[in-house]
Coordinates of C-alpha atoms in Angstrom, one line a residue:
Chain A
M616 CA 4.8 15.1 -32.6
V617 CA 7.1 17.6 -31.9
A618 CA 9.3 18.4 -29.5
E619 CA 7.1 20.4 -27.0
V620 CA 7.6 19.9 -24.0
S621 CA 5.6 21.1 -21.4
L622 CA 6.1 22.7 -18.9
T623 CA 3.3 21.9 -16.6
A624 CA 3.8 17.9 -17.6
V625 CA 6.8 17.9 -16.7
M626 CA 5.3 19.9 -13.0
V627 CA 3.3 16.8 -12.9
V628 CA 5.9 14.4 -13.7
F629 CA 8.3 16.1 -10.7
G630 CA 5.6 15.5 -7.9
M631 CA 4.6 12.4 -9.0
S632 CA 8.5 11.3 -8.7
V633 CA 8.4 13.1 -5.4
V634 CA 5.4 11.5 -4.5
T635 CA 6.7 7.9 -4.9
F636 CA 10.0 8.0 -4.0
A637 CA 8.3 8.7 -0.2
T638 CA 7.1 5.8 0.1
K639 CA 10.2 4.1 -1.0
A640 CA 11.8 5.3 1.4
G641 CA 9.4 6.8 3.8
G642 CA 8.8 3.3 5.2
F643 CA 12.5 2.5 6.0
W644 CA 12.8 5.5 7.3
A645 CA 10.5 5.2 10.1
I646 CA 11.1 2.2 10.9
D647 CA 14.7 2.9 10.7
R648 CA 13.9 5.5 13.5
I649 CA 12.0 2.6 16.6
E650 CA 13.9 0.1 17.6
P651 CA 11.1 -2.4 16.9
G652 CA 9.7 -4.7 19.9
Q653 CA 9.5 -8.3 18.7
S654 CA 5.4 -8.8 18.0
T655 CA 7.3 -5.7 14.7
R656 CA 9.8 -8.0 14.0
D657 CA 7.6 -11.4 13.6
A658 CA 5.1 -8.8 11.7
L659 CA 7.3 -7.7 9.2
D660 CA 9.3 -11.5 9.0
A661 CA 5.2 -12.4 7.4
L662 CA 5.2 -8.6 5.3
P663 CA 6.5 -9.9 2.0
G664 CA 4.9 -13.3 2.3
G665 CA 1.6 -11.9 2.6
I666 CA 2.0 -8.8 0.0
I667 CA 3.7 -11.4 -2.4
V668 CA -0.2 -13.6 -1.7
S669 CA -2.4 -10.0 -2.0
I670 CA -0.9 -9.6 -5.3
L671 CA -1.2 -13.6 -6.6
T672 CA -4.1 -13.9 -5.1
I673 CA -6.3 -10.9 -8.2
R674 CA -3.6 -11.5 -10.5
L675 CA -4.3 -15.7 -10.6
L676 CA -7.9 -14.1 -10.4
E677 CA -7.7 -11.9 -13.3
G678 CA -6.1 -15.3 -15.4
G679 CA -7.3 -17.8 -17.0
P680 CA -7.1 -21.2 -16.8
A681 CA -4.1 -20.9 -18.8
E682 CA -2.0 -19.2 -16.4
W683 CA -2.9 -21.5 -14.0
V684 CA -2.6 -24.9 -15.2
A685 CA 0.9 -22.7 -15.8
G686 CA 1.0 -21.7 -12.1
I687 CA 0.5 -24.8 -11.1
V688 CA 4.3 -25.6 -13.4
V689 CA 6.0 -23.0 -11.8
V690 CA 5.2 -24.2 -7.9
L691 CA 6.2 -28.1 -9.0
V692 CA 9.1 -26.6 -10.5
A693 CA 10.4 -24.1 -8.0
R694 CA 10.1 -26.9 -5.4
S695 CA 11.7 -29.2 -7.0
T696 CA 14.6 -27.3 -8.5
E697 CA 14.5 -24.3 -5.8
N698 CA 15.7 -22.2 -9.0
V699 CA 13.9 -18.9 -9.6
L700 CA 14.4 -18.6 -13.5
I701 CA 14.0 -22.0 -14.7
A702 CA 10.8 -22.4 -13.3
L703 CA 9.8 -19.3 -14.5
I704 CA 11.0 -21.0 -18.6
A705 CA 8.7 -23.8 -17.6
G706 CA 5.3 -21.8 -16.4
M707 CA 6.2 -19.7 -19.7
G708 CA 7.0 -22.6 -22.0
T709 CA 3.5 -24.0 -20.6
L710 CA 1.2 -21.5 -21.0
V711 CA 2.5 -20.8 -24.1
L712 CA 1.6 -24.8 -24.9
V713 CA -2.0 -24.1 -23.7
R714 CA -2.5 -21.8 -25.3
W715 CA -1.7 -22.4 -28.1
G716 CA -3.3 -25.9 -28.1
R717 CA -7.0 -23.8 -27.0
T718 CA -6.6 -21.5 -30.2
G719 CA -6.1 -25.3 -32.1
F720 CA -3.0 -23.9 -33.7
Chain B
M504 CA 26.6 6.2 -8.8
S505 CA 27.6 6.5 -12.0
R506 CA 30.5 5.0 -11.9
E507 CA 28.6 2.1 -10.1
D508 CA 26.3 2.1 -13.6
A509 CA 29.1 2.3 -15.8
D510 CA 31.5 -0.7 -14.8
T511 CA 29.1 -2.7 -14.4
V512 CA 29.9 -5.0 -17.1
T513 CA 33.5 -5.4 -16.6
V514 CA 33.9 -6.2 -12.4
T515 CA 35.6 -9.0 -11.0
V516 CA 34.3 -10.8 -8.3
Q517 CA 37.0 -9.8 -5.9
D518 CA 37.6 -5.3 -6.0
G519 CA 39.1 -3.5 -3.4
D520 CA 35.6 -1.3 -3.1
E521 CA 34.2 -3.6 -1.4
E522 CA 32.9 -2.0 2.3
S523 CA 32.2 -5.1 5.0
V524 CA 29.6 -3.8 8.2
P525 CA 29.4 -5.8 10.8
G526 CA 26.6 -7.1 11.9
D527 CA 24.2 -8.9 13.6
G528 CA 24.2 -12.2 11.9
E529 CA 25.9 -12.6 8.8
E530 CA 27.6 -10.3 7.2
L531 CA 26.5 -7.5 5.0
R532 CA 28.4 -6.2 2.0
F533 CA 27.9 -2.9 -0.4
S534 CA 29.9 -4.3 -3.4
R535 CA 30.0 -4.1 -7.5
S536 CA 30.1 -8.1 -7.1
G537 CA 26.9 -8.1 -5.2
A538 CA 25.6 -5.6 -7.5
V539 CA 26.2 -7.3 -10.4
S540 CA 24.8 -9.9 -9.7
G541 CA 21.9 -8.9 -8.8
F542 CA 21.7 -6.9 -11.7
V543 CA 22.2 -10.4 -14.1
S544 CA 19.6 -12.5 -12.1
C545 CA 16.9 -9.6 -12.5
V546 CA 17.2 -9.9 -16.7
P547 CA 15.0 -12.4 -17.1
V548 CA 12.2 -10.7 -15.0
A549 CA 13.5 -6.8 -16.4
L550 CA 12.3 -8.2 -20.2
G551 CA 9.0 -8.9 -19.0
V552 CA 9.2 -5.6 -17.5
G553 CA 10.0 -3.8 -21.2
G554 CA 7.3 -5.6 -22.5
Y555 CA 5.3 -3.2 -20.0
G556 CA 7.4 -0.3 -20.9
L557 CA 6.2 -1.1 -24.3
I558 CA 2.9 -0.8 -23.4
F559 CA 3.1 2.4 -21.3
G560 CA 5.0 4.6 -23.5
V561 CA 1.9 3.7 -26.6
L562 CA -0.8 4.5 -24.2
A563 CA 0.7 7.8 -22.6
R564 CA 1.7 9.1 -26.2
E565 CA -1.9 8.2 -26.6
A566 CA -3.0 10.0 -24.4
G567 CA -1.1 13.4 -25.5
L568 CA 2.5 13.1 -23.1
S569 CA 5.5 13.7 -25.5
V570 CA 8.2 11.2 -26.2
V571 CA 10.1 13.6 -24.0
T572 CA 7.5 14.0 -20.9
A573 CA 6.9 10.1 -21.0
V574 CA 10.7 8.9 -20.8
L575 CA 10.7 10.9 -17.7
M576 CA 8.2 10.2 -16.3
S577 CA 9.6 6.2 -16.5
A578 CA 13.3 7.2 -15.5
T579 CA 12.0 9.4 -12.5
V580 CA 8.9 7.6 -11.0
L581 CA 10.0 4.3 -12.1
A582 CA 6.8 2.7 -10.8
G583 CA 4.7 1.2 -13.7
A584 CA 1.0 0.4 -12.1
A585 CA 1.3 4.3 -11.0
Q586 CA 2.0 5.3 -13.9
L587 CA -0.4 3.6 -16.3
I588 CA -3.0 4.6 -14.1
A589 CA -1.4 8.1 -14.1
V590 CA -1.8 8.9 -17.8
G591 CA -4.6 6.8 -17.8
L592 CA -6.4 10.3 -16.0
W593 CA -4.1 12.6 -18.4
E594 CA -5.8 15.2 -19.9
W595 CA -5.2 18.7 -20.9
P596 CA -5.6 20.6 -18.4
I597 CA -3.6 17.9 -16.2
P598 CA -5.3 17.6 -13.3
A599 CA -2.3 17.3 -11.1
V600 CA -4.1 17.7 -8.1
A601 CA -5.8 14.1 -8.7
V602 CA -2.3 13.0 -10.6
I603 CA -0.5 13.5 -7.9
G604 CA -2.6 11.6 -5.5
T605 CA -3.6 9.3 -7.4
T606 CA 0.1 8.0 -7.8
F607 CA 0.8 8.4 -4.4
V608 CA -2.0 5.7 -2.8
V609 CA -1.2 3.8 -5.3
N610 CA 2.6 3.8 -4.1
L611 CA 1.7 3.2 -0.4
R612 CA 2.3 -0.4 -1.1
Y613 CA 5.7 0.8 -1.1
L614 CA 6.0 1.4 3.2
L615 CA 5.4 -1.7 3.8
M616 CA 8.0 -3.3 1.1
G617 CA 10.8 -0.9 2.7
A618 CA 10.0 -1.8 6.4
S619 CA 10.6 -5.5 5.5
L620 CA 14.1 -4.3 4.5
R621 CA 14.7 -3.2 7.5
Q622 CA 16.9 -6.0 9.2
W623 CA 19.4 -5.0 6.0
F624 CA 19.4 -2.0 5.5
T625 CA 20.2 -0.1 8.3
R626 CA 23.6 -2.2 8.5
L627 CA 23.7 0.3 4.9
S628 CA 25.0 3.7 5.1
S629 CA 21.9 5.9 3.9
R630 CA 23.0 7.3 1.0
Q631 CA 23.6 3.4 0.2
A632 CA 19.9 2.8 1.3
Y633 CA 18.3 5.4 0.0
V634 CA 19.3 5.6 -3.0
S635 CA 18.5 1.6 -3.8
L636 CA 15.3 2.1 -2.5
F637 CA 14.6 4.6 -5.5
F638 CA 15.5 1.8 -7.8
M639 CA 12.6 -0.6 -6.1
A640 CA 9.8 -1.7 -7.6
D641 CA 7.9 -4.7 -6.8
E642 CA 9.8 -7.1 -8.3
N643 CA 13.6 -6.8 -7.3
W644 CA 12.1 -6.1 -4.1
A645 CA 9.8 -10.4 -3.9
L646 CA 13.8 -11.1 -5.5
T647 CA 16.1 -9.1 -3.0
I648 CA 14.3 -10.1 0.1
E649 CA 14.5 -13.7 -1.3
D650 CA 18.5 -13.2 -1.7
L651 CA 18.9 -11.7 1.2
R652 CA 17.7 -14.1 3.2
E653 CA 19.2 -16.8 1.6
G654 CA 22.4 -14.5 3.8
T655 CA 24.5 -13.7 0.8
G656 CA 25.4 -10.7 2.5
R657 CA 25.0 -8.8 -0.5
G658 CA 23.9 -5.2 0.4
A659 CA 24.3 -3.7 -3.5
F660 CA 20.6 -6.3 -4.5
L661 CA 18.4 -4.4 -4.9
L662 CA 20.7 -1.5 -6.1
G663 CA 21.3 -4.1 -9.1
S664 CA 18.8 -5.8 -9.9
G665 CA 16.9 -1.8 -9.9
L666 CA 19.0 -0.5 -12.6
A667 CA 18.4 -4.3 -14.2
I668 CA 14.6 -2.7 -14.1
W669 CA 15.5 1.0 -14.4
I670 CA 16.8 0.4 -18.0
F671 CA 14.7 -1.9 -19.8
W672 CA 11.7 0.6 -18.2
V673 CA 12.7 3.4 -19.7
L674 CA 14.6 2.1 -22.8
A675 CA 11.1 0.2 -23.5
T676 CA 9.2 3.1 -22.4
A677 CA 11.2 5.1 -25.2
I678 CA 10.4 2.9 -27.9
G679 CA 7.1 2.2 -26.8
A680 CA 6.4 6.5 -27.0
V681 CA 8.2 6.6 -30.5
A682 CA 6.5 3.5 -32.4
G683 CA 2.7 3.5 -30.8
G684 CA 0.6 2.3 -32.6
R685 CA 3.0 -0.1 -34.6
I686 CA 4.2 -2.2 -32.2
A687 CA 1.7 -5.5 -31.7
N688 CA 0.4 -7.1 -28.1
P689 CA 3.3 -8.1 -26.3
E690 CA 0.7 -9.7 -23.9
T691 CA 0.6 -12.2 -27.2
Y692 CA 4.0 -13.5 -25.7
G693 CA 3.4 -14.1 -22.4
L694 CA 5.1 -11.2 -20.8
G695 CA 2.0 -10.6 -18.5
F696 CA 2.3 -13.9 -16.7
V697 CA 6.1 -12.8 -15.7
L698 CA 5.1 -11.3 -12.6
T699 CA 2.9 -13.5 -11.7
A700 CA 5.4 -17.0 -12.0
I701 CA 8.3 -15.0 -10.7
F702 CA 6.4 -14.3 -7.6
L703 CA 4.7 -17.7 -7.7
A704 CA 8.4 -18.9 -7.9
L705 CA 9.5 -16.8 -4.8
L706 CA 6.8 -17.6 -2.8
V707 CA 7.4 -21.8 -2.2
G708 CA 10.8 -20.0 -1.2
F709 CA 9.4 -18.3 0.9
W710 CA 6.7 -21.4 2.2
D711 CA 7.4 -21.0 6.2
G712 CA 6.0 -24.5 7.2
R713 CA 2.5 -24.3 8.6
T714 CA 3.5 -21.1 10.5
S715 CA 3.0 -19.8 6.9
L716 CA -0.4 -21.7 6.4
A717 CA -3.3 -19.4 8.1
P718 CA -1.5 -15.7 8.0
W719 CA -1.5 -16.3 4.2
A720 CA -5.1 -17.6 4.0
F721 CA -6.4 -14.6 5.7
A722 CA -4.3 -12.6 2.8
V723 CA -5.8 -13.7 0.4
V724 CA -9.2 -13.8 2.4
V725 CA -8.5 -10.1 3.0
A726 CA -7.1 -8.7 -0.1
L727 CA -10.0 -10.6 -2.1
T728 CA -12.7 -8.7 0.1
V729 CA -10.8 -5.2 -0.2
E730 CA -10.4 -5.5 -4.1
T731 CA -14.3 -6.0 -4.5
I732 CA -14.8 -2.6 -2.5
F733 CA -11.8 -0.7 -3.4
P734 CA -10.8 0.0 -6.6
G735 CA -6.9 0.2 -7.3
R736 CA -4.8 -1.6 -5.3
W737 CA -5.5 -0.6 -1.3
Y738 CA -5.5 -4.4 -1.7
I739 CA -2.2 -5.4 -1.5
L740 CA -1.7 -2.8 1.4
A741 CA -4.4 -5.0 2.9
G742 CA -3.1 -8.4 2.5
G743 CA 0.0 -7.6 3.8
I744 CA -0.9 -5.9 6.7
A745 CA -3.9 -9.4 7.7
A746 CA -1.1 -11.2 7.1
C747 CA 1.6 -9.1 9.9
L748 CA -1.6 -9.1 11.9
V749 CA -2.0 -12.6 11.7
E750 CA 1.1 -13.2 12.6
V751 CA 1.8 -11.3 15.7
I752 CA -1.0 -13.7 17.1
Q753 CA -0.2 -16.8 16.2
D754 CA 3.7 -15.9 17.8
G755 CA 1.4 -14.2 21.0
R756 CA 0.2 -17.5 21.9

């Protein structure tokens, strides 16, 4: 608990920060150096959706029925309001209500 | 950088500091007002990130990291999943190669995320682009793509939203590390659902009609398959690439 900071630990943290920045900056660095053709631009357009779909697939799978119900509410509210914040609040509210309902609060 | 930091609360919408970047299509500005918009839009998300930060701080202390080391890690690495896995591997002596190597592999998805910012970030100066990229995390990357696709021209959105995440992540790490196990499980308050909800809401905006169907469906299949076979976060990389391949084949027809 004392303020004794291990030099090795700090060096490892430094190493972690270097490789992390390499990944955050490296993709843009590489693509900035080539003039991408039409198919590369198409691929880059599809990339964000593909990444988000992949993240969501596993997150929803690991969640339970309460998350799925709340997720449907998020999608419906986002579609009708086109507002991320309102959709977020509606989803969180639904999740809390469903969880309370299930635990018999 | 530090000036941006200090002034974010007091700036007005128009300040003389703005720099127009001529480009193809809409104008892109790297302005303080753009950074403020990013910061404000990201605060609800950053609250969720703060929930994870508390957990990270607690786990880091339990793994034997000092408070200073834990906070230093959050401030300089700024990558939630990689940090949680790193403290899972932490023991004495520290397995440096395993910790740093795993961090790199878990973060490979950032290569794709950074590349996807190309059409806007090539119009920023190198310093603006790379400082912004330091503050890129899953959450604010998604918010930024959404904002830039709407044509707002806010080049500093990633930086502003990233600063919101950075502040909450670092503060929460410190609180978690100092308070240790005395903090109740943040999951109780549904904080774990924030990221899921944000991504779902953003995905609605990314839906591009029927052309999105095949790339997304293939991404789901590939993500599920890869997640079953390989540990870690390879499924994000694999699913992203899968969507790209289908899109290229589809457009080539």
